[in-house]
């Protein structure tokens, strides 16, 4: 093992959305598969203290870690690729950096000095970068810098990289610059100029890229690679092509073929070996060779954007591979579901997932959807708000409590079957104040979940303010919906099931955050298995 932590910075140029997170995660996978303990960190240049207050339309899903950090969705990719949990230290925003510098200033820690971007903000950034390295847990820390070089808001980060490269030395800190090599169809050519300019912009800040990863839609020719190397001050083998992939899970192998791991390890003065990707490649084979397929309805209100339910979609991919099933996900906007069209929209589905969410919009459509799948015996998985909707639907339509609701949607509802948690009642600030992170949950014997998890106590991640109202528990249970998972300390209902139904499970937590390539989440695996059964039953019924 190496004695000194090595740092790899990943910067982006030319445009956003090039997939820095996937490149960082793929490289980390290759390093991890050679025995290097590797972690990835994301630095985000916006002023929000964390993405918890961001609308998913702005920034995609908010990912939650075991320690309750509300983070950028790239951390989900890091966990899914590496199968190692991340934490608060893995995601830092400008807002958090400034907040902590300002708090130090208020405590008088700067001893009368003028507090400035350089050195105080950059020192804080450098400390945050090195926290993971100094923990002793990692040989290599990959730090992804959000945004694009040249952005005003990225400057303090780029300056911190410059300082660290200088302080730590070339063998201990390197920079990978991810750029775009666009194809101009009118000219029939790939163009290198944007990359040249982007590398120049980086150099204006005193940072030299050691490796170029070039996103492209067409193969980079040898002469083009030589040209890029010459203009951008990198070795020929350090020009890495990243061509469009059919799945993000192909990218580690593509980077291996391009030799990204070798170039990086070489520049860091580390030995490179053949990575052991056996488990990874087994997953890919199953993922690419499904024996059957199912169609799952994902019912939510951010369906136009793939990123809003990122972890759920990825968990379906892991669970599909585990079952050797292709999972077709049909996104259905809950605002457009009603009692009249619900059959038309859902009857062909083999399973329905009602998504997490906040606020009133689209709620009644979710309830109509739950009613339909409950009555039609279609497998159902409700996550967080989805679980709460299942409870409301059951209370309204089975118990006959027609006014049943969550106090989130109707503060004065006569039947608050979902209620604000006691601990939430006096909270005014919105940021970082939900019930967050991993909490214990005790599973009841003879339930679906105890079979699925093969355990009595599980730990899952949360992000909510409302909960199942235990005043209704007896009534709901005696009518056939069982609380099969409880928080052992507070009795908070974490899981509901309907034993009479083929597969109906609602969970207050977010299983999707913990699904990884090497550890597909058992609940998703079981849900897809139930959907497969449902599709077989449907097929034989239609043939009869
Ligand atoms: N809005 C609900 C609550 O706060 C559900 C949250 C969620 O789905 N993440 O309890």
Coordinates of C-alpha atoms and ligand atoms in Angstrom, one line a residue:
X1 CA 0.0 0.0 0.0
X2 CA 1.1 3.5 -0.6
X3 CA 2.1 5.8 2.3
X4 CA 0.9 9.1 1.0
X5 CA -2.5 9.9 -0.4
X6 CA -2.5 10.9 -4.0
X7 CA -4.9 13.5 -5.4
X8 CA -6.6 13.5 -8.8
X9 CA -8.6 16.5 -9.9
X10 CA -11.2 16.3 -12.6
X11 CA -12.0 19.6 -14.3
X12 CA -14.4 20.2 -17.1
X13 CA -14.1 22.4 -20.2
X14 CA -16.1 23.6 -23.2
X15 CA -19.5 22.6 -21.9
X16 CA -21.3 21.2 -18.9
X17 CA -23.0 17.8 -18.9
X18 CA -20.0 15.9 -20.3
X19 CA -20.3 13.3 -17.6
X20 CA -17.4 14.2 -15.3
X21 CA -19.0 12.2 -12.6
X22 CA -19.1 9.0 -14.7
X23 CA -15.5 9.5 -15.8
X24 CA -14.4 10.0 -12.2
X25 CA -16.4 7.0 -11.1
X26 CA -15.1 4.8 -13.9
X27 CA -11.5 5.8 -13.2
X28 CA -12.1 5.2 -9.5
X29 CA -13.5 1.7 -10.3
X30 CA -10.4 0.8 -12.3
X31 CA -8.1 2.0 -9.5
X32 CA -10.2 0.2 -6.8
X33 CA -10.1 -2.9 -8.9
X34 CA -6.3 -2.8 -8.7
X35 CA -6.3 -2.6 -5.0
X36 CA -6.1 1.1 -4.4
X37 CA -8.5 2.4 -1.8
X38 CA -10.2 5.1 -3.7
X39 CA -12.9 7.7 -3.0
X40 CA -14.4 10.5 -5.0
X41 CA -15.4 13.9 -3.9
X42 CA -17.5 16.6 -5.7
X43 CA -17.0 20.3 -5.2
X44 CA -20.0 22.3 -6.4
X45 CA -19.5 26.0 -7.2
X46 CA -23.0 27.2 -6.3
X47 CA -24.0 29.2 -3.2
X48 CA -26.6 26.8 -1.8
X49 CA -25.1 25.2 1.3
X50 CA -26.2 21.8 -0.1
X51 CA -28.6 20.7 -2.9
X52 CA -31.3 19.8 -0.4
X53 CA -33.2 23.0 -1.1
X54 CA -32.9 22.7 -4.9
X55 CA -35.8 21.8 -7.0
X56 CA -35.1 18.5 -8.9
X57 CA -35.8 20.5 -12.1
X58 CA -32.7 22.6 -11.4
X59 CA -30.2 20.0 -10.4
X60 CA -31.7 16.5 -10.6
X61 CA -32.3 14.2 -7.7
X62 CA -30.9 15.0 -4.2
X63 CA -28.9 12.1 -3.1
X64 CA -28.7 11.2 0.6
X65 CA -25.8 9.5 2.4
X66 CA -25.8 7.3 5.5
X67 CA -24.6 10.2 7.6
X68 CA -27.6 12.3 6.4
X69 CA -25.9 14.6 4.0
X70 CA -28.1 15.9 1.2
X71 CA -25.8 15.8 -1.8
X72 CA -25.3 16.0 -5.5
X73 CA -26.5 13.1 -7.6
X74 CA -23.0 12.3 -8.7
X75 CA -22.4 10.8 -5.3
X76 CA -24.9 8.2 -6.2
X77 CA -22.8 7.2 -9.2
X78 CA -19.7 7.0 -7.0
X79 CA -21.5 4.6 -4.6
X80 CA -23.1 2.6 -7.4
X81 CA -19.7 2.1 -9.0
X82 CA -17.5 1.6 -6.0
X83 CA -19.9 0.0 -3.5
X84 CA -18.3 2.2 -0.8
X85 CA -20.5 4.6 1.2
X86 CA -19.9 8.3 0.8
X87 CA -20.4 11.0 3.5
X88 CA -20.8 14.7 4.0
X89 CA -17.1 15.1 3.3
X90 CA -17.6 13.9 -0.3
X91 CA -19.7 16.9 -1.4
X92 CA -18.8 20.5 -0.7
X93 CA -20.5 23.6 -2.1
X94 CA -19.3 27.2 -2.2
X95 CA -22.1 28.0 0.2
X96 CA -20.7 25.6 2.7
X97 CA -17.2 26.9 2.3
X98 CA -18.3 30.5 2.8
X99 CA -20.6 29.5 5.7
X100 CA -17.7 27.9 7.5
X101 CA -15.2 30.7 6.8
X102 CA -17.8 33.3 8.0
X103 CA -18.5 31.3 11.2
X104 CA -14.8 31.2 11.9
X105 CA -14.6 34.9 11.4
X106 CA -17.5 35.5 13.8
X107 CA -15.6 33.3 16.4
X108 CA -12.6 35.6 16.0
X109 CA -10.4 32.8 14.6
X110 CA -8.7 35.1 12.0
X111 CA -7.3 37.3 14.8
X112 CA -8.1 40.6 13.2
X113 CA -7.0 39.7 9.7
X114 CA -8.9 40.8 6.6
X115 CA -10.7 37.7 5.4
X116 CA -10.2 37.2 1.7
X117 CA -10.8 34.7 -1.1
X118 CA -7.1 34.0 -1.2
X119 CA -6.0 32.7 1.2
X120 CA -9.0 32.1 3.5
X121 CA -11.5 30.7 1.0
X122 CA -8.9 28.7 -0.8
X123 CA -7.4 27.4 2.4
X124 CA -10.9 26.2 3.4
X125 CA -11.3 24.5 0.0
X126 CA -7.9 22.9 0.3
X127 CA -8.7 21.6 3.8
X128 CA -12.0 20.1 2.5
X129 CA -10.1 18.4 -0.3
X130 CA -7.6 16.9 2.1
X131 CA -10.0 15.8 4.8
X132 CA -10.6 12.5 3.0
X133 CA -7.0 12.0 2.3
X134 CA -5.9 12.7 5.9
X135 CA -8.5 10.2 7.2
X136 CA -6.0 7.4 6.4
X137 CA -8.8 5.5 4.7
X138 CA -7.8 6.2 1.1
X139 CA -4.8 5.9 -1.1
X140 CA -6.3 8.0 -3.8
X141 CA -8.8 10.8 -3.6
X142 CA -10.5 11.9 -6.9
X143 CA -11.9 15.4 -6.6
X144 CA -14.4 16.4 -9.3
X145 CA -14.8 20.2 -9.7
X146 CA -18.3 21.1 -10.7
X147 CA -18.9 23.6 -13.5
X148 CA -16.7 24.5 -16.4
X149 CA -13.3 26.2 -16.4
X150 CA -13.6 29.9 -17.1
X151 CA -16.8 30.2 -15.0
X152 CA -16.5 33.1 -12.6
X153 CA -17.7 30.9 -9.7
X154 CA -15.2 28.1 -10.3
X155 CA -12.2 30.4 -10.0
X156 CA -11.4 29.8 -6.2
X157 CA -11.5 26.0 -6.9
X158 CA -9.1 26.2 -9.8
X159 CA -6.8 28.4 -7.8
X160 CA -6.9 25.9 -4.9
X161 CA -6.0 23.1 -7.4
X162 CA -3.1 25.2 -8.6
X163 CA -1.9 25.7 -5.0
X164 CA -2.2 22.1 -4.1
X165 CA -0.4 20.9 -7.2
X166 CA 2.4 23.2 -6.2
X167 CA 2.4 22.2 -2.6
X168 CA 2.0 18.5 -3.0
X169 CA 4.2 18.1 -6.1
X170 CA 3.5 16.7 -9.6
X171 CA 3.7 13.0 -8.4
X172 CA 1.1 13.5 -5.8
X173 CA -1.5 15.7 -7.5
X174 CA -2.6 15.5 -11.1
X175 CA -5.3 17.1 -13.2
X176 CA -7.6 15.3 -15.7
X177 CA -9.4 17.8 -18.0
X178 CA -12.6 16.5 -19.6
X179 CA -13.5 18.3 -22.8
X180 CA -15.7 18.0 -25.8
X181 CA -14.4 17.3 -29.3
X182 CA -17.4 18.3 -31.4
X183 CA -18.2 16.9 -34.8
X184 CA -19.2 19.4 -37.4
X185 CA -21.4 17.5 -39.9
X186 CA -21.2 20.2 -42.6
X187 CA -17.4 19.9 -42.5
X188 CA -17.5 16.2 -41.8
X189 CA -14.8 16.8 -39.2
X190 CA -14.0 16.6 -35.5
X191 CA -12.8 19.9 -34.1
X192 CA -10.0 20.3 -31.6
X193 CA -10.1 24.1 -31.2
X194 CA -12.6 24.2 -28.3
X195 CA -10.3 21.8 -26.4
X196 CA -7.3 23.9 -27.1
X197 CA -9.0 27.0 -25.8
X198 CA -10.3 25.2 -22.8
X199 CA -6.8 24.0 -21.9
X200 CA -5.5 27.5 -22.4
X201 CA -8.1 28.9 -20.0
X202 CA -6.9 26.4 -17.4
X203 CA -3.3 27.5 -18.0
X204 CA -4.2 31.1 -17.5
X205 CA -5.0 30.1 -14.0
X206 CA -1.7 28.4 -13.7
X207 CA -3.1 24.8 -13.9
X208 CA -1.7 22.4 -16.4
X209 CA -3.8 19.4 -17.4
X210 CA -1.9 16.1 -17.2
X211 CA -4.5 14.1 -18.9
X212 CA -7.2 15.0 -21.5
X213 CA -10.4 13.0 -21.6
X214 CA -12.2 13.9 -24.8
X215 CA -15.9 13.3 -25.1
X216 CA -16.8 12.6 -28.7
X217 CA -19.4 11.1 -30.9
X218 CA -16.8 9.7 -33.4
X219 CA -13.5 7.9 -33.0
X220 CA -10.5 10.1 -32.6
X221 CA -7.9 9.4 -35.2
X222 CA -4.3 9.0 -34.4
X223 CA -3.4 12.2 -36.1
X224 CA -6.0 14.1 -34.2
X225 CA -4.7 12.7 -30.9
X226 CA -1.2 13.8 -31.8
X227 CA -2.5 17.2 -32.7
X228 CA -4.3 17.5 -29.3
X229 CA -1.3 16.3 -27.4
X230 CA 1.0 18.8 -29.2
X231 CA -1.3 21.8 -28.7
X232 CA -2.3 20.9 -25.1
X233 CA 1.0 20.0 -23.6
X234 CA 0.1 16.4 -22.8
X235 CA 1.7 13.1 -23.8
X236 CA 0.2 11.3 -26.7
X237 CA -1.0 8.4 -24.5
X238 CA -2.6 11.0 -22.1
X239 CA -5.2 11.9 -24.8
X240 CA -8.1 9.6 -23.9
X241 CA -11.1 9.2 -26.0
X242 CA -14.5 8.9 -24.3
X243 CA -17.0 8.0 -27.0
X244 CA -20.7 7.8 -26.4
X245 CA -21.6 4.6 -24.6
X246 CA -24.9 2.7 -24.7
X247 CA -24.8 2.4 -20.9
X248 CA -22.7 4.3 -18.3
X249 CA -21.7 0.9 -16.9
X250 CA -19.6 0.3 -20.1
X251 CA -17.4 3.4 -19.3
X252 CA -14.9 1.7 -16.9
X253 CA -14.0 -0.9 -19.6
X254 CA -13.8 1.8 -22.2
X255 CA -11.4 3.8 -20.1
X256 CA -9.5 0.6 -19.5
X257 CA -9.1 0.1 -23.2
X258 CA -7.9 3.6 -23.6
X259 CA -5.4 3.2 -20.8
X260 CA -6.7 5.9 -18.6
X261 CA -5.8 4.0 -15.4
X262 CA -2.2 3.3 -16.6
X263 CA -1.6 6.9 -17.6
X264 CA -2.9 8.2 -14.3
X265 CA -1.0 5.7 -12.2
X266 CA 2.2 6.3 -14.1
X267 CA 2.0 10.0 -13.6
X268 CA 1.4 9.4 -9.9
X269 CA 4.4 7.2 -9.7
X270 CA 2.2 4.1 -8.8
X271 CA 2.3 0.6 -10.1
X272 CA -0.4 -0.4 -12.5
X273 CA -1.8 -3.9 -12.6
X274 CA -4.6 -5.6 -14.5
X275 CA -7.8 -4.6 -12.7
X276 CA -10.0 -7.3 -11.4
X277 CA -13.4 -6.5 -12.9
X278 CA -14.9 -10.0 -12.7
X279 CA -18.0 -9.1 -10.7
X280 CA -18.5 -5.9 -12.7
X281 CA -18.3 -7.8 -16.0
X282 CA -20.7 -10.5 -14.8
X283 CA -23.2 -7.8 -14.1
X284 CA -22.7 -6.3 -17.6
X285 CA -23.3 -9.7 -19.2
X286 CA -26.5 -10.2 -17.3
X287 CA -27.6 -6.6 -18.0
X288 CA -27.0 -7.0 -21.7
X289 CA -28.5 -10.5 -22.1
X290 CA -31.9 -10.4 -20.5
X291 CA -34.1 -13.5 -20.8
X292 CA -37.4 -11.7 -20.6
X293 CA -38.7 -8.2 -20.0
X294 CA -41.1 -6.3 -17.8
X295 CA -42.7 -2.9 -17.9
X296 CA -42.8 -0.8 -14.8
X297 CA -44.7 2.4 -14.4
X298 CA -42.8 5.1 -12.6
X299 CA -45.4 7.5 -11.3
X300 CA -44.1 10.9 -10.3
X301 CA -44.2 14.6 -11.2
X302 CA -40.7 15.2 -12.6
X303 CA -41.0 12.6 -15.3
X304 CA -39.7 14.8 -18.1
X305 CA -36.2 14.8 -16.5
X306 CA -34.2 11.6 -16.3
X307 CA -32.0 13.0 -13.5
X308 CA -34.9 13.6 -11.1
X309 CA -35.3 9.9 -10.3
X310 CA -31.7 8.9 -11.1
X311 CA -31.2 6.4 -8.2
X312 CA -34.5 4.7 -8.8
X313 CA -33.7 4.2 -12.5
X314 CA -30.3 2.8 -11.7
X315 CA -31.7 0.5 -9.0
X316 CA -34.0 -0.9 -11.7
X317 CA -31.0 -1.6 -13.9
X318 CA -29.2 -3.4 -11.1
X319 CA -32.3 -5.4 -10.1
X320 CA -33.1 -6.2 -13.8
X321 CA -29.6 -7.6 -14.3
X322 CA -30.0 -9.7 -11.1
X323 CA -33.2 -11.2 -12.4
X324 CA -31.9 -11.4 -16.0
X325 CA -34.8 -9.2 -17.0
X326 CA -34.9 -6.1 -19.1
X327 CA -36.8 -3.4 -17.1
X328 CA -38.6 -1.0 -19.4
X329 CA -39.5 2.0 -17.3
X330 CA -42.5 4.0 -18.4
X331 CA -42.6 7.4 -16.8
X332 CA -46.1 8.5 -16.0
X333 CA -47.0 12.0 -14.9
X334 CA -49.3 11.7 -11.9
X335 CA -51.0 15.0 -12.6
X336 CA -52.6 13.5 -15.7
X337 CA -53.9 10.4 -14.0
X338 CA -57.5 10.3 -12.8
X339 CA -60.2 7.7 -11.9
X340 CA -61.4 7.7 -15.5
X341 CA -58.2 7.1 -17.3
X342 CA -56.2 5.1 -14.7
X343 CA -57.1 1.8 -16.3
X344 CA -56.0 3.0 -19.7
X345 CA -52.7 4.3 -18.3
X346 CA -51.8 1.4 -16.0
X347 CA -53.5 -1.9 -17.1
X348 CA -50.6 -3.0 -19.3
X349 CA -47.9 -2.6 -16.6
X350 CA -46.3 -5.4 -14.7
X351 CA -45.5 -3.3 -11.7
X352 CA -45.9 0.3 -10.5
X353 CA -43.6 2.4 -8.4
X354 CA -45.0 5.6 -6.9
X355 CA -42.1 8.0 -6.5
X356 CA -41.0 10.2 -3.6
X357 CA -41.8 13.8 -3.6
X358 CA -43.0 17.0 -1.9
X359 CA -46.1 19.1 -2.0
X360 CA -49.6 18.8 -3.4
X361 CA -49.1 18.7 -7.1
X362 CA -50.1 15.4 -8.7
X363 CA -51.1 13.8 -5.4
X364 CA -54.6 12.7 -6.3
X365 CA -53.3 10.9 -9.5
X366 CA -50.9 9.0 -7.3
X367 CA -53.7 7.9 -5.0
X368 CA -55.8 6.8 -8.0
X369 CA -52.9 4.8 -9.3
X370 CA -52.4 3.1 -5.9
X371 CA -56.1 2.2 -5.8
X372 CA -56.0 0.7 -9.3
X373 CA -52.9 -1.5 -8.6
X374 CA -54.2 -2.6 -5.2
X375 CA -57.5 -3.7 -6.7
X376 CA -55.9 -5.2 -9.8
X377 CA -53.2 -7.2 -8.0
X378 CA -50.4 -5.4 -9.9
X379 CA -47.1 -5.4 -7.8
X380 CA -46.6 -2.1 -6.1
X381 CA -43.6 -0.3 -4.5
X382 CA -44.2 3.0 -2.8
X383 CA -41.2 5.0 -1.8
X384 CA -41.5 7.8 0.9
X385 CA -44.3 10.0 -0.5
X386 CA -45.4 6.9 -2.5
X387 CA -45.8 4.9 0.8
X388 CA -47.7 7.8 2.3
X389 CA -50.1 7.8 -0.7
X390 CA -50.6 4.1 -0.2
X391 CA -51.7 4.7 3.4
X392 CA -54.0 7.5 2.4
X393 CA -55.6 5.5 -0.4
X394 CA -56.2 2.5 1.9
X395 CA -57.7 4.7 4.6
X396 CA -60.0 6.4 2.1
X397 CA -61.1 3.4 0.0
X398 CA -60.9 0.5 2.4
X399 CA -61.6 2.1 5.8
X400 CA -64.0 4.6 4.2
X401 CA -62.3 7.6 5.8
X402 CA -63.0 9.7 2.8
X403 CA -61.2 12.8 4.2
X404 CA -58.0 10.9 4.9
X405 CA -55.0 12.9 3.9
X406 CA -51.5 14.0 4.9
X407 CA -51.2 17.2 6.8
X408 CA -48.6 18.2 4.2
X409 CA -51.4 18.5 1.6
X410 CA -54.2 19.6 3.9
X411 CA -53.2 21.0 7.3
X412 CA -56.7 20.8 8.6
X413 CA -57.7 17.4 7.3
X414 CA -60.2 15.6 9.6
X415 CA -58.3 12.3 9.2
X416 CA -54.6 13.0 9.3
X417 CA -53.4 9.4 8.6
X418 CA -50.0 11.0 7.6
X419 CA -48.9 13.6 10.1
X420 CA -45.9 15.9 10.6
X421 CA -43.4 14.2 12.9
X422 CA -43.3 15.6 16.4
X423 CA -39.7 16.5 16.1
X424 CA -40.4 18.6 13.0
X425 CA -43.1 20.8 14.5
X426 CA -41.0 23.6 15.7
X427 CA -38.5 23.7 12.8
X428 CA -38.5 26.9 10.7
X429 CA -35.4 26.5 8.6
X430 CA -35.9 24.4 5.5
X431 CA -32.3 23.4 4.7
X432 CA -30.9 20.2 6.3
X433 CA -33.7 19.8 8.8
X434 CA -35.7 16.8 7.6
X435 CA -35.3 13.4 9.2
X436 CA -32.2 12.5 7.2
X437 CA -29.8 9.6 6.8
X438 CA -29.7 6.0 8.0
X439 CA -32.0 4.8 10.8
X440 CA -32.7 1.4 12.1
X441 CA -35.8 -0.4 11.2
X442 CA -37.0 -3.7 12.8
X443 CA -38.7 -6.1 10.5
X444 CA -41.7 -8.3 11.5
X445 CA -41.4 -12.0 11.0
X446 CA -43.5 -13.6 8.2
X447 CA -43.6 -10.4 6.2
X448 CA -42.5 -9.8 2.6
X449 CA -39.7 -7.6 3.8
X450 CA -38.3 -10.1 6.3
X451 CA -37.9 -12.6 3.4
X452 CA -36.5 -10.0 1.1
X453 CA -33.9 -8.7 3.5
X454 CA -33.2 -12.0 5.2
X455 CA -32.6 -10.0 8.4
X456 CA -34.4 -8.6 11.5
X457 CA -32.9 -5.2 11.6
X458 CA -32.0 -3.1 8.6
X459 CA -30.6 0.4 8.2
X460 CA -32.0 2.5 5.4
X461 CA -31.7 6.2 4.4
X462 CA -34.4 8.7 4.9
X463 CA -35.4 12.2 3.8
X464 CA -38.9 13.2 5.1
X465 CA -40.8 15.3 7.6
X466 CA -44.1 13.4 7.7
X467 CA -44.9 10.0 9.0
X468 CA -47.6 7.3 9.4
X469 CA -49.9 8.5 12.2
X470 CA -49.9 5.7 14.8
X471 CA -53.3 6.7 16.1
X472 CA -54.7 4.9 13.0
X473 CA -52.4 1.9 13.1
X474 CA -54.8 -0.5 14.7
X475 CA -57.7 0.4 12.4
X476 CA -55.5 0.2 9.3
X477 CA -54.0 -3.1 10.4
X478 CA -57.3 -4.8 11.2
X479 CA -58.5 -3.9 7.7
X480 CA -55.5 -5.7 6.1
X481 CA -52.6 -3.3 5.7
X482 CA -49.8 -4.3 8.0
X483 CA -47.0 -2.3 9.5
X484 CA -44.1 -4.7 9.0
X485 CA -41.1 -2.4 9.7
X486 CA -40.8 -0.1 12.7
X487 CA -38.2 2.1 14.1
X488 CA -37.2 0.2 17.3
X489 CA -36.9 3.3 19.4
X490 CA -39.8 5.5 18.3
X491 CA -42.3 3.0 16.8
X492 CA -42.4 5.0 13.6
X493 CA -43.9 2.9 10.8
X494 CA -41.2 2.5 8.2
X495 CA -42.9 -0.2 6.1
X496 CA -46.5 -1.2 5.2
X497 CA -47.6 -4.3 3.3
X498 CA -50.9 -5.8 2.2
X499 CA -50.5 -9.6 2.7
X500 CA -53.6 -10.3 0.7
X501 CA -52.0 -8.7 -2.4
X502 CA -49.4 -10.5 -4.5
X503 CA -46.7 -7.9 -3.8
X504 CA -47.6 -4.5 -2.2
X505 CA -44.9 -2.8 -0.2
X506 CA -44.6 0.9 0.8
X507 CA -41.5 2.1 2.5
X508 CA -40.9 5.4 4.3
X509 CA -37.2 5.3 3.5
X510 CA -35.3 5.4 0.1
X511 CA -34.0 1.9 -0.8
X512 CA -32.8 3.3 -4.2
X513 CA -29.9 5.2 -2.6
X514 CA -28.3 2.0 -1.5
X515 CA -28.5 -0.1 -4.7
X516 CA -25.1 -0.7 -6.3
X517 CA -23.7 -2.8 -9.1
X518 CA -22.2 -5.3 -6.8
X519 CA -25.1 -5.1 -4.3
X520 CA -28.4 -4.6 -6.1
X521 CA -31.0 -3.6 -3.6
X522 CA -33.0 -6.6 -2.4
X523 CA -36.3 -4.8 -2.4
X524 CA -35.9 -3.7 -6.0
X525 CA -34.7 -7.2 -6.9
X526 CA -37.8 -8.7 -5.2
X527 CA -40.1 -6.1 -6.8
X528 CA -38.8 -6.9 -10.3
X529 CA -39.2 -10.7 -9.6
X530 CA -42.8 -10.0 -8.6
X531 CA -43.3 -7.9 -11.8
X532 CA -41.9 -10.8 -13.8
X533 CA -44.4 -13.2 -12.2
X534 CA -47.2 -10.7 -12.9
X535 CA -46.2 -10.5 -16.6
X536 CA -46.2 -14.2 -16.9
X537 CA -49.7 -14.5 -15.4
X538 CA -50.9 -11.7 -17.7
X539 CA -49.4 -13.4 -20.8
X540 CA -51.0 -16.7 -20.0
X541 CA -54.3 -15.0 -19.3
X542 CA -54.3 -13.3 -22.6
X543 CA -53.5 -16.5 -24.4
X544 CA -56.2 -18.5 -22.7
Ligands
LIG1 N1 -43.1 14.9 1.4 C1 -43.0 13.8 2.3 C2 -42.4 14.0 3.6 O1 -41.8 15.0 3.8 C3 -42.3 12.7 1.5 C4 -40.9 13.0 1.3 C5 -40.2 12.1 0.3 O2 -40.9 11.5 -0.6 N2 -38.9 12.2 0.2 O3 -42.6 13.3 4.5

